[in-house]
mmCIF file of C-alpha atoms and ligand atoms in Angstrom:
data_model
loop_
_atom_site.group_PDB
_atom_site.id
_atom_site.type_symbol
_atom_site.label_atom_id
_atom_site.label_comp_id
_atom_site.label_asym_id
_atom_site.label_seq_id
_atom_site.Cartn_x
_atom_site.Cartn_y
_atom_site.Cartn_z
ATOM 1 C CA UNK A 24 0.000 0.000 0.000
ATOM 2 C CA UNK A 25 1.027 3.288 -0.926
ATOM 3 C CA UNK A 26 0.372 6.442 1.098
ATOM 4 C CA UNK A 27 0.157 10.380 0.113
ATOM 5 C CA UNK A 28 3.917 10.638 1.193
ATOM 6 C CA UNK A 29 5.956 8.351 -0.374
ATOM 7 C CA UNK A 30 6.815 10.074 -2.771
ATOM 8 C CA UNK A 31 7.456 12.864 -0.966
ATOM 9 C CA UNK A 32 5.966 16.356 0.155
ATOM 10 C CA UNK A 33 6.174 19.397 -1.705
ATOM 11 C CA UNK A 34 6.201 23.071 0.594
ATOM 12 C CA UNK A 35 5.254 25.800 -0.995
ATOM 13 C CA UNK A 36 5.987 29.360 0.959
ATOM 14 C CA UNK A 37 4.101 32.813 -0.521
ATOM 15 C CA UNK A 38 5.755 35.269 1.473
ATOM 16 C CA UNK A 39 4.078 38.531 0.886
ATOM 17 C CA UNK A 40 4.484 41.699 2.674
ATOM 18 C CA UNK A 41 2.032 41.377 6.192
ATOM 19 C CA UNK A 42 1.855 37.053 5.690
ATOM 20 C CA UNK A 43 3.478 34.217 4.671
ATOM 21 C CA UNK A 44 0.974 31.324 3.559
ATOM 22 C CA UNK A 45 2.183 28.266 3.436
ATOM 23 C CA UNK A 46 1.384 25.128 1.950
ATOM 24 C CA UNK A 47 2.159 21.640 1.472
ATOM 25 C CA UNK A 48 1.399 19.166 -1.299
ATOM 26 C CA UNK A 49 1.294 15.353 -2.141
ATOM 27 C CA UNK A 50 2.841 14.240 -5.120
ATOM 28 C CA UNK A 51 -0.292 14.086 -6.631
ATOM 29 C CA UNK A 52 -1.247 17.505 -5.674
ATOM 30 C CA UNK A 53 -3.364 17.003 -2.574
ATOM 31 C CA UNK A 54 -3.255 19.166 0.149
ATOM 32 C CA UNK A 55 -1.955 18.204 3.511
ATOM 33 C CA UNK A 56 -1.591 20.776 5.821
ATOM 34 C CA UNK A 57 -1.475 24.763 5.333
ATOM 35 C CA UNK A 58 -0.247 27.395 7.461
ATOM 36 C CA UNK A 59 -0.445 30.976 7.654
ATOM 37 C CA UNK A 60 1.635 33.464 10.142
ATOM 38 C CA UNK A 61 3.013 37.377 9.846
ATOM 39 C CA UNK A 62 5.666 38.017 8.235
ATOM 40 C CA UNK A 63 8.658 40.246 9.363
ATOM 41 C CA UNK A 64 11.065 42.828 8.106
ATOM 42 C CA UNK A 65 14.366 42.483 7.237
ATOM 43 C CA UNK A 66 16.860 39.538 5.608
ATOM 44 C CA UNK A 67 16.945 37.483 9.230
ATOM 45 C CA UNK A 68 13.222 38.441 10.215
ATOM 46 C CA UNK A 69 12.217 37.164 6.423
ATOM 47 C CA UNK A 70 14.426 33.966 6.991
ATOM 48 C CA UNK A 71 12.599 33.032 10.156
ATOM 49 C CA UNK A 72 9.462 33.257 8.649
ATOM 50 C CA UNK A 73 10.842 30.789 6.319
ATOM 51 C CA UNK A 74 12.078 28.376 8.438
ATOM 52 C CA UNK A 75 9.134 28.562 11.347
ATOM 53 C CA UNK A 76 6.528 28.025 8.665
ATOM 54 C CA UNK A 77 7.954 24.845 7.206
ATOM 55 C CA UNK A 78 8.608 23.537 10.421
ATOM 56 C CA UNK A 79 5.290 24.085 11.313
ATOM 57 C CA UNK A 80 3.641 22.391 8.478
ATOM 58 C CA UNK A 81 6.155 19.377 9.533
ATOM 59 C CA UNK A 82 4.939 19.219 12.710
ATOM 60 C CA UNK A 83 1.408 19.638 11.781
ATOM 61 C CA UNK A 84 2.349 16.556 9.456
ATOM 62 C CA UNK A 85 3.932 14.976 11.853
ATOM 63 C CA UNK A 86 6.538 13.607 9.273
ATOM 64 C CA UNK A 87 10.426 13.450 9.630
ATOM 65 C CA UNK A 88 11.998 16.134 7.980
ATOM 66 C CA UNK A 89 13.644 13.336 5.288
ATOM 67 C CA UNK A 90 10.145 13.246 4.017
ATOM 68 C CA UNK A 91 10.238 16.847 2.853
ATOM 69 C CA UNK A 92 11.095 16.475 -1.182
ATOM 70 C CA UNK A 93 11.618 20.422 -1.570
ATOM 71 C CA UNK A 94 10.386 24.217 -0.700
ATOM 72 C CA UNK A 95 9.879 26.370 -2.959
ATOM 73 C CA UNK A 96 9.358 30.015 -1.890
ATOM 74 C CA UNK A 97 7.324 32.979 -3.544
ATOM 75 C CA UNK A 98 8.436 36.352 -3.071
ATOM 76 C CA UNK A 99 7.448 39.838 -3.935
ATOM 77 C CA UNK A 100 11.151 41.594 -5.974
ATOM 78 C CA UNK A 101 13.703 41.018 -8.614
ATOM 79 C CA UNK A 102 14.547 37.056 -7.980
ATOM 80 C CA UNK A 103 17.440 35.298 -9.565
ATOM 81 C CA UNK A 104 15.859 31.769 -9.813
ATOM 82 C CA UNK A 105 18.818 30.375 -10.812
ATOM 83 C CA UNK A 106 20.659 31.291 -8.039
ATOM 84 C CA UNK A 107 17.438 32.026 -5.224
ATOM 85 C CA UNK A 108 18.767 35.384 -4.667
ATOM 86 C CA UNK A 109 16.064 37.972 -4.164
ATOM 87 C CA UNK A 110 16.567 41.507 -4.792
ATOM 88 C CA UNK A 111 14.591 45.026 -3.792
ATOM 89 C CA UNK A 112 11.820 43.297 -1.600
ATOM 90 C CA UNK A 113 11.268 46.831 -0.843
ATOM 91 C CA UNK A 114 7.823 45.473 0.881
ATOM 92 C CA UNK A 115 9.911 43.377 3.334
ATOM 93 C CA UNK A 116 13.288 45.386 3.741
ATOM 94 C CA UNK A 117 15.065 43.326 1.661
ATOM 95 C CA UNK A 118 17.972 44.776 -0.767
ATOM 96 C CA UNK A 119 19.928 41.447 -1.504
ATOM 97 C CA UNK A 120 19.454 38.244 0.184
ATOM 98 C CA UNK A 121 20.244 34.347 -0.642
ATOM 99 C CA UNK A 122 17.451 32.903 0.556
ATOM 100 C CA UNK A 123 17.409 29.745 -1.342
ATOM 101 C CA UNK A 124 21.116 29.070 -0.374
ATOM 102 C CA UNK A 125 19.869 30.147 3.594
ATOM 103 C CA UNK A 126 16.836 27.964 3.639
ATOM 104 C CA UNK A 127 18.961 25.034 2.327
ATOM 105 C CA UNK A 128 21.303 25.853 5.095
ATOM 106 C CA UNK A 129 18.826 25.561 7.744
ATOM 107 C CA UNK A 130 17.179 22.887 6.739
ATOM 108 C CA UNK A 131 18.608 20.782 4.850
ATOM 109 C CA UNK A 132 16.268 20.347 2.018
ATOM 110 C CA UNK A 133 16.314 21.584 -1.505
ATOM 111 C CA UNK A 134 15.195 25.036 -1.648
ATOM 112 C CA UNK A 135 14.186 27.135 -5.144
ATOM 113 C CA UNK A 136 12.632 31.117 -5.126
ATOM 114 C CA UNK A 137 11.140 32.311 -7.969
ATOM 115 C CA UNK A 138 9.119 36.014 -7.723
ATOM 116 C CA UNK A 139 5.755 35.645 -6.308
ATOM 117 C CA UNK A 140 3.438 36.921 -9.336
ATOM 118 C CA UNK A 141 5.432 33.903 -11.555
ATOM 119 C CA UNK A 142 5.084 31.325 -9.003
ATOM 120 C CA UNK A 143 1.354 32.401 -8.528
ATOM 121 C CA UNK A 144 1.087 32.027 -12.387
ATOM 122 C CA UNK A 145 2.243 28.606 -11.961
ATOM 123 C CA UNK A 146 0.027 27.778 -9.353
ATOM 124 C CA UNK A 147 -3.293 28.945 -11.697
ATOM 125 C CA UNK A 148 -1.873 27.010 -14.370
ATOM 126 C CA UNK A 149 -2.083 24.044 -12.124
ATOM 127 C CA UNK A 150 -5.370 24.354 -10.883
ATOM 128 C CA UNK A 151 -6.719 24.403 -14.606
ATOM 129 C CA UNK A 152 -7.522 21.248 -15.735
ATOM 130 C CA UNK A 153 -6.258 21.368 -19.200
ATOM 131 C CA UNK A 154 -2.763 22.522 -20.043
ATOM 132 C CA UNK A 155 -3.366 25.326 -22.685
ATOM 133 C CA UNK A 156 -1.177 28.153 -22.238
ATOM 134 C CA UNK A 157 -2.507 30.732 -19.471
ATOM 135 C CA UNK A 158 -1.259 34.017 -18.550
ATOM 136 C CA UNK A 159 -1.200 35.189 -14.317
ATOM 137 C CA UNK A 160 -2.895 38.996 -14.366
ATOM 138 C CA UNK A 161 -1.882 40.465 -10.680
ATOM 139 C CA UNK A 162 -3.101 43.852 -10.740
ATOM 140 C CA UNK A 163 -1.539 44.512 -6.767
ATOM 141 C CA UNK A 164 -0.023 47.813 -5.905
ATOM 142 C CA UNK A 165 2.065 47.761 -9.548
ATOM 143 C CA UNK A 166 0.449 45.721 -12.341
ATOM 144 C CA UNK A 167 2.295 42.378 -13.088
ATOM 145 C CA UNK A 168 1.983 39.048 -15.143
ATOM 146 C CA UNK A 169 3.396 35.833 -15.391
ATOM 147 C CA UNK A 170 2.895 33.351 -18.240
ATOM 148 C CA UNK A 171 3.048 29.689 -18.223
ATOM 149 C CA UNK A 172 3.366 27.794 -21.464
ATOM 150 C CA UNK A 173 3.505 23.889 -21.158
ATOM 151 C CA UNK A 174 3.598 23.873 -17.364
ATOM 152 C CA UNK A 175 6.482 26.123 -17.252
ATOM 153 C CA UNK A 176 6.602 29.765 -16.748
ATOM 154 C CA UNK A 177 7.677 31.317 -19.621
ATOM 155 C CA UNK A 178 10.578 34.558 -18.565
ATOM 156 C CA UNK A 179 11.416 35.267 -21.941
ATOM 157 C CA UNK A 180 15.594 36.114 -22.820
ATOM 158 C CA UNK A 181 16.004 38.656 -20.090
ATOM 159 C CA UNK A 182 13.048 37.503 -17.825
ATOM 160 C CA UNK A 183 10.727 40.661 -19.003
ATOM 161 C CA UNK A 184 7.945 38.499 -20.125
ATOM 162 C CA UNK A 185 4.785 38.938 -19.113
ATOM 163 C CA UNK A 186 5.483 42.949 -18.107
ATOM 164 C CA UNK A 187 2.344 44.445 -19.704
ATOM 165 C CA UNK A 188 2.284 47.035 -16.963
ATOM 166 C CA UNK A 189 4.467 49.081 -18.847
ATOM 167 C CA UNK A 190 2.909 49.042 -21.967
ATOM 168 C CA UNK A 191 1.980 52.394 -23.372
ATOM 169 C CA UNK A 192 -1.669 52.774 -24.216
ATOM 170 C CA UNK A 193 -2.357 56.525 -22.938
ATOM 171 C CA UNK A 194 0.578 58.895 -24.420
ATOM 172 C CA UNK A 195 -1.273 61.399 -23.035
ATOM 173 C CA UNK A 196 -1.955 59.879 -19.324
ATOM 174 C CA UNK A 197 -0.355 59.840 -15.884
ATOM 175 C CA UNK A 198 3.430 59.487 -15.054
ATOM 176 C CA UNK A 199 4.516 56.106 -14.261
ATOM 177 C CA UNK A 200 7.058 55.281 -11.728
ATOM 178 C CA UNK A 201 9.036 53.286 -14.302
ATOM 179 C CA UNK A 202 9.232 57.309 -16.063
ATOM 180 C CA UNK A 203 6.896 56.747 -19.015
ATOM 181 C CA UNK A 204 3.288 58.480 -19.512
ATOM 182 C CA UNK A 205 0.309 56.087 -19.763
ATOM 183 C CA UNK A 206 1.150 52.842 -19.016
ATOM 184 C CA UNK A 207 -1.309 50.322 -18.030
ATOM 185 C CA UNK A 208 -0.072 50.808 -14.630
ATOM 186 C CA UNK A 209 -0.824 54.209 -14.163
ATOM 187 C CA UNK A 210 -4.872 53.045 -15.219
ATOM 188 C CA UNK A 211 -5.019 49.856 -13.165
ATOM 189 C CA UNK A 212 -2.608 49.558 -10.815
ATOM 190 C CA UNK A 213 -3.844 50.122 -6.947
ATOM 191 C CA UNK A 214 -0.772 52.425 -6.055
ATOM 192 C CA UNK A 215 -1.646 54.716 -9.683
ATOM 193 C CA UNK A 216 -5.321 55.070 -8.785
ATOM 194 C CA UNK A 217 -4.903 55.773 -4.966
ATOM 195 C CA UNK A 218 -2.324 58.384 -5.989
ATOM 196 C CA UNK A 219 -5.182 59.778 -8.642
ATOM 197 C CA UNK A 220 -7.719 59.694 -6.273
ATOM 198 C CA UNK A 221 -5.903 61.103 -3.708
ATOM 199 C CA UNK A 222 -8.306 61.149 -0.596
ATOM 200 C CA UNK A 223 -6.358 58.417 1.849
ATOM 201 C CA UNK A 224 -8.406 55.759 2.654
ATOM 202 C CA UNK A 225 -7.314 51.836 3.660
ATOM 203 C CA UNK A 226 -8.404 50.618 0.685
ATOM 204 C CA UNK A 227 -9.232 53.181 -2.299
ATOM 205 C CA UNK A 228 -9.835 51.142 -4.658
ATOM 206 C CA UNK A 229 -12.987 50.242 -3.228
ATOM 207 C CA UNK A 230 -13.213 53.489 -2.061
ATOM 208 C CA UNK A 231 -13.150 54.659 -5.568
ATOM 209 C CA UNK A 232 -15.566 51.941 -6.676
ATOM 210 C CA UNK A 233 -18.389 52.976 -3.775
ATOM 211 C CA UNK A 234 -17.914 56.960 -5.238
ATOM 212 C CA UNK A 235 -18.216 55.939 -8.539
ATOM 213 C CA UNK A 236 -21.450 54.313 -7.672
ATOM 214 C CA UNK A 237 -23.030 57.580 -5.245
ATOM 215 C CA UNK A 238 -21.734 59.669 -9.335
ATOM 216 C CA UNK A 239 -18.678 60.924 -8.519
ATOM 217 C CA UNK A 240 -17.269 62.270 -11.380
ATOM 218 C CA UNK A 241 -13.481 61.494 -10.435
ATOM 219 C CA UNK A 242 -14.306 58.191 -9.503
ATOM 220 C CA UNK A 243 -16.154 57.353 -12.431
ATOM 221 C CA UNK A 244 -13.414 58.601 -14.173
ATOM 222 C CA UNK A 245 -10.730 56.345 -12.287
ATOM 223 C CA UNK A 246 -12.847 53.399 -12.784
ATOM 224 C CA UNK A 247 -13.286 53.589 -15.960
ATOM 225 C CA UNK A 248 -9.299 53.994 -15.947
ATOM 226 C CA UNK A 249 -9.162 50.779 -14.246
ATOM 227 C CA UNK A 250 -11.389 48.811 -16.421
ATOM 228 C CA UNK A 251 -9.750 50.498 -19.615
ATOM 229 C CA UNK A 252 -6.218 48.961 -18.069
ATOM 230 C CA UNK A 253 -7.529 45.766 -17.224
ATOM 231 C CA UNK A 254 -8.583 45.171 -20.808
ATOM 232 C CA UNK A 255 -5.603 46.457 -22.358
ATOM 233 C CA UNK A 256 -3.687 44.016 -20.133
ATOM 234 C CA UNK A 257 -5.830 41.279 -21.097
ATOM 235 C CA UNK A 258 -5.531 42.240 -24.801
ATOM 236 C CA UNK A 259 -1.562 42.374 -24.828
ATOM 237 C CA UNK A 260 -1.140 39.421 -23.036
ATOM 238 C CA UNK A 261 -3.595 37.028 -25.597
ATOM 239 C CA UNK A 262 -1.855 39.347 -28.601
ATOM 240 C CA UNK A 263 1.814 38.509 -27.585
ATOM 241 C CA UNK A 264 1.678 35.176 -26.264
ATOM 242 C CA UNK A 265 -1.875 33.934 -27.332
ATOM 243 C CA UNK A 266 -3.024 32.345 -24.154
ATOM 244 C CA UNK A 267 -5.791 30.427 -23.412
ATOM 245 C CA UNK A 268 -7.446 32.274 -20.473
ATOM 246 C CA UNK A 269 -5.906 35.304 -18.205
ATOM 247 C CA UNK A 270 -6.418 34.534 -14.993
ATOM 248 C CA UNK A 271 -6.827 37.610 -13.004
ATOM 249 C CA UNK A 272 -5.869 38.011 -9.061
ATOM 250 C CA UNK A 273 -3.718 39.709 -6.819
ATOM 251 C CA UNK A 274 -5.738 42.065 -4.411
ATOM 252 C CA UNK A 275 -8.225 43.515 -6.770
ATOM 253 C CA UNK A 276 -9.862 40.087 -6.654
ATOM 254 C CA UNK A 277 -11.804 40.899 -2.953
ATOM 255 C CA UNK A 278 -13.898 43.137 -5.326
ATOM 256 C CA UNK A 279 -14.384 40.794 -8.420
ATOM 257 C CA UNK A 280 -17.580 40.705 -8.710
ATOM 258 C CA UNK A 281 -17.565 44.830 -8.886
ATOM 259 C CA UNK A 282 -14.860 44.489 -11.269
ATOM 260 C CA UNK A 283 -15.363 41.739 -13.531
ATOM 261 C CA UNK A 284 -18.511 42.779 -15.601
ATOM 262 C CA UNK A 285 -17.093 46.017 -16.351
ATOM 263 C CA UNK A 286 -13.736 44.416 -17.626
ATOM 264 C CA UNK A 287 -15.584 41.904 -19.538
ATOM 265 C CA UNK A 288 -17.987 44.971 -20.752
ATOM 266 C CA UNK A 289 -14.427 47.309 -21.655
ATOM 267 C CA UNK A 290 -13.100 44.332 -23.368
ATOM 268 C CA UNK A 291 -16.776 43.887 -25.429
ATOM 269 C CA UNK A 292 -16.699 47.405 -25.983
ATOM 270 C CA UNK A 293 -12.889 47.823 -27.410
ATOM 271 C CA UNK A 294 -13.839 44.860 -29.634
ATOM 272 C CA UNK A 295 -16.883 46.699 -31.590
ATOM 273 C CA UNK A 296 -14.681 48.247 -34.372
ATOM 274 C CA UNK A 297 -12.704 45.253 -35.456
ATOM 275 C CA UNK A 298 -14.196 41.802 -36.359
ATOM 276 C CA UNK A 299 -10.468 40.479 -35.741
ATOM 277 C CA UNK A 300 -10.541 41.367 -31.795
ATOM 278 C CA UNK A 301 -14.287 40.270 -31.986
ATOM 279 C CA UNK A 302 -13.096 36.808 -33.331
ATOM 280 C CA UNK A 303 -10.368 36.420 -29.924
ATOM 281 C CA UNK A 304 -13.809 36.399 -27.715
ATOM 282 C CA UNK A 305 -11.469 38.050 -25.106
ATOM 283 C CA UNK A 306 -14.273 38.848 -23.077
ATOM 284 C CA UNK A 307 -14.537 35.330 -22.393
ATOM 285 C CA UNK A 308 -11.232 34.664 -21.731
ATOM 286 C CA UNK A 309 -10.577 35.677 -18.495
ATOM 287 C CA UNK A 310 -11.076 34.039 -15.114
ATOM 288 C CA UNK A 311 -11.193 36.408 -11.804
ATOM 289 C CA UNK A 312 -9.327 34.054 -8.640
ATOM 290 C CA UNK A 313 -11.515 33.670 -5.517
ATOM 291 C CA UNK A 314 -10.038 36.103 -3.080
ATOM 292 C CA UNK A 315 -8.380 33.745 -0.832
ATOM 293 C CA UNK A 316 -7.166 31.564 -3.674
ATOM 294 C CA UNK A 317 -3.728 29.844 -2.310
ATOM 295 C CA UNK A 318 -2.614 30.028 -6.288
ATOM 296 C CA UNK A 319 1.126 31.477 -4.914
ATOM 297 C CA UNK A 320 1.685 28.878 -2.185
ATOM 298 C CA UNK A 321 0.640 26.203 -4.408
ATOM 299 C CA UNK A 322 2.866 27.262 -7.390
ATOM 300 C CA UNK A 323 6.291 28.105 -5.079
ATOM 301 C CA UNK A 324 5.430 24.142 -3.973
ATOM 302 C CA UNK A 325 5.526 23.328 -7.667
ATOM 303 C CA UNK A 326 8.567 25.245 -8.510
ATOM 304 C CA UNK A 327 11.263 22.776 -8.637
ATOM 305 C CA UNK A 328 9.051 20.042 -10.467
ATOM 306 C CA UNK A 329 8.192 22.988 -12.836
ATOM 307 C CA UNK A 330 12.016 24.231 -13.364
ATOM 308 C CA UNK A 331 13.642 21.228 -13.835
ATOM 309 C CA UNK A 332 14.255 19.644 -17.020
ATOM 310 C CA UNK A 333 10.696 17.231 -17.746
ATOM 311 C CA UNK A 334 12.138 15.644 -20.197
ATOM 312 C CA UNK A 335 15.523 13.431 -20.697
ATOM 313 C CA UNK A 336 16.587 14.842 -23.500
ATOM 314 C CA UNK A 337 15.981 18.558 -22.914
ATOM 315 C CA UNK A 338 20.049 18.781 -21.839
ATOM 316 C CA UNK A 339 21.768 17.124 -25.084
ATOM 317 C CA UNK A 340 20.224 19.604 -27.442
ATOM 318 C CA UNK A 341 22.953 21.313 -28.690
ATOM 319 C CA UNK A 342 22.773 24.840 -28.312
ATOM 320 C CA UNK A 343 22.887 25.232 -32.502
ATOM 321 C CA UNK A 344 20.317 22.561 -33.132
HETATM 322 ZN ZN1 LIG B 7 5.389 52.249 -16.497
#
């Protein structure tokens, strides 16, 4: 007989800027235990978090630590996968830190980082049932994306992939912080439109939403921004890569169903001139996360599967084919 951990477990760490949720998977996929806890700030408070949450989830498994196949961690920055080196984690005081080669350290099980947005992109990938190319929409505080193509997250030559955010579509429009006018960004992104709106507030976007619903011109005019981003994102993403579905999550998803009619609507809309966006259906091509969806955890505990080579051959194809 054959139990859920013979093969071994798979731990999957989101560490995001107030929690770290973690996770931890069968072989097969099936959850066995999660756990959730604050995180800290700083290299060693970020480090602990690490390490306390997997040994929590081993003690709430009550496993040997042997049994542990490998961690894979989701963070928030500029992450060197190869290496696990995360850089400006400005959410979690974090300039330059090895915290794959720390975790491993600690211990003593294989350890891979990869930035949070991708590894969430792999996690939605994985909870599709098909395999059809998918792209990861995380409108958060900035407005990032991941793509997955075959299982794998797809970075591109340089890593850039997926970076609709700072695509042009307003020449005209706000500054962005990355120093261009207009980019989807500065129309969807949560830090653009709380700037824009400018009143304070926990959460503005909502804030925003609930004016634009009592006729407030500005907020009308902000939401429409946001819904006019959304679609553009959606729109780049199926254009350059020619995914299957955009998944969309990340913090805007607590108000999906306030959000999702008028992106599907924008993207309806933007279609009426040209039977060729018509023919994409884009409007039914996206997928809004359930708020607490785990899609981070779950793809940092499929990271190393996901990044190493699937198939034999993959490392005797010479470079020159
Ligand atoms: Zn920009």
């Amino acid at each position: 007989m054959t139990g859920p951990f013979d093969s071994g477990i798979r731990i999957g760490l989101d560490i995001g800027g107030t929690k770290i949720a973690g996770i931890a998977l069968a072989d097969d996929g099936t959850v066995l235990g999660r756990v959730r806890r604050p995180s800290g700030w700083g290299d060693a408070a970020v480090l602990d978090g690490a390490a306390a949450s997997v040994i929590e989830l081993i003690d709430q498994l009550d496993v040997s630590r042997e049994r542990i196949r490998s961690i894979g961690i989701g963070i928030p920055g500029l992450v060197d996968a190869a290496s696990g080196v995360v850089l400006h984690a400005v959410n979690l005081g974090v300039a330059s830190l090895g915290l794959a080669a720390h975790v491993r350290e600690a211990l003593g099980v294989a350890c891979v980082v990869e930035n949070d947005v991708k590894a969430a992109a792999l996690g939605a990938a994985a909870l599709r049932r098909d395999t059809a190319p998918i792209a990861y929409l995380n409108p958060g505080t900035g407005v990032a994306a991941g793509v997955v193509i075959d299982g794998r997250i797809w970075r591109g030559a340089r890593g850039t992939a997926g970076e609709v955010g700072h695509l042009v579509v307003d020449p005209q429009g706000r500054v962005c912080g990355c120093g261009q006018r207009g980019c989807i960004e500065t129309l969807c992104g949560g830090g653009a439109l709380a700037r824009a709106w400018g009143r304070g507030g926990e959460l503005p976007v909502r804030d925003i939403l609930d004016a634009a619903d009592a006729a407030d011109e500005t907020a009308v005019a902000l939401r429409d921004d946001l819904f006019r981003g959304a679609a553009a994102a959606v729109r780049a993403l199926v254009l350059a890569a020619d995914v299957e579905t955009v998944v969309i999550g990340g913090g805007l998803t607590a108000l999906a169903p306030r959000i999702e009619p008028g992106i599907r609507a924008r993207l309806r809309r933007d279609a009426v001139p040209s039977p060729f966006l018509q023919s994409l259906h884009l409007d039914e091509r996206i997928e809004l996360l359930p708020a607490d969806s785990a899609v981070a955890a779950i793809g940092a505990a499929l990271l190393s599967a996901a990044n190493a080579p699937t198939h034999p051959l993959e490392k005797e194809i010479p470079v020159h084919g």
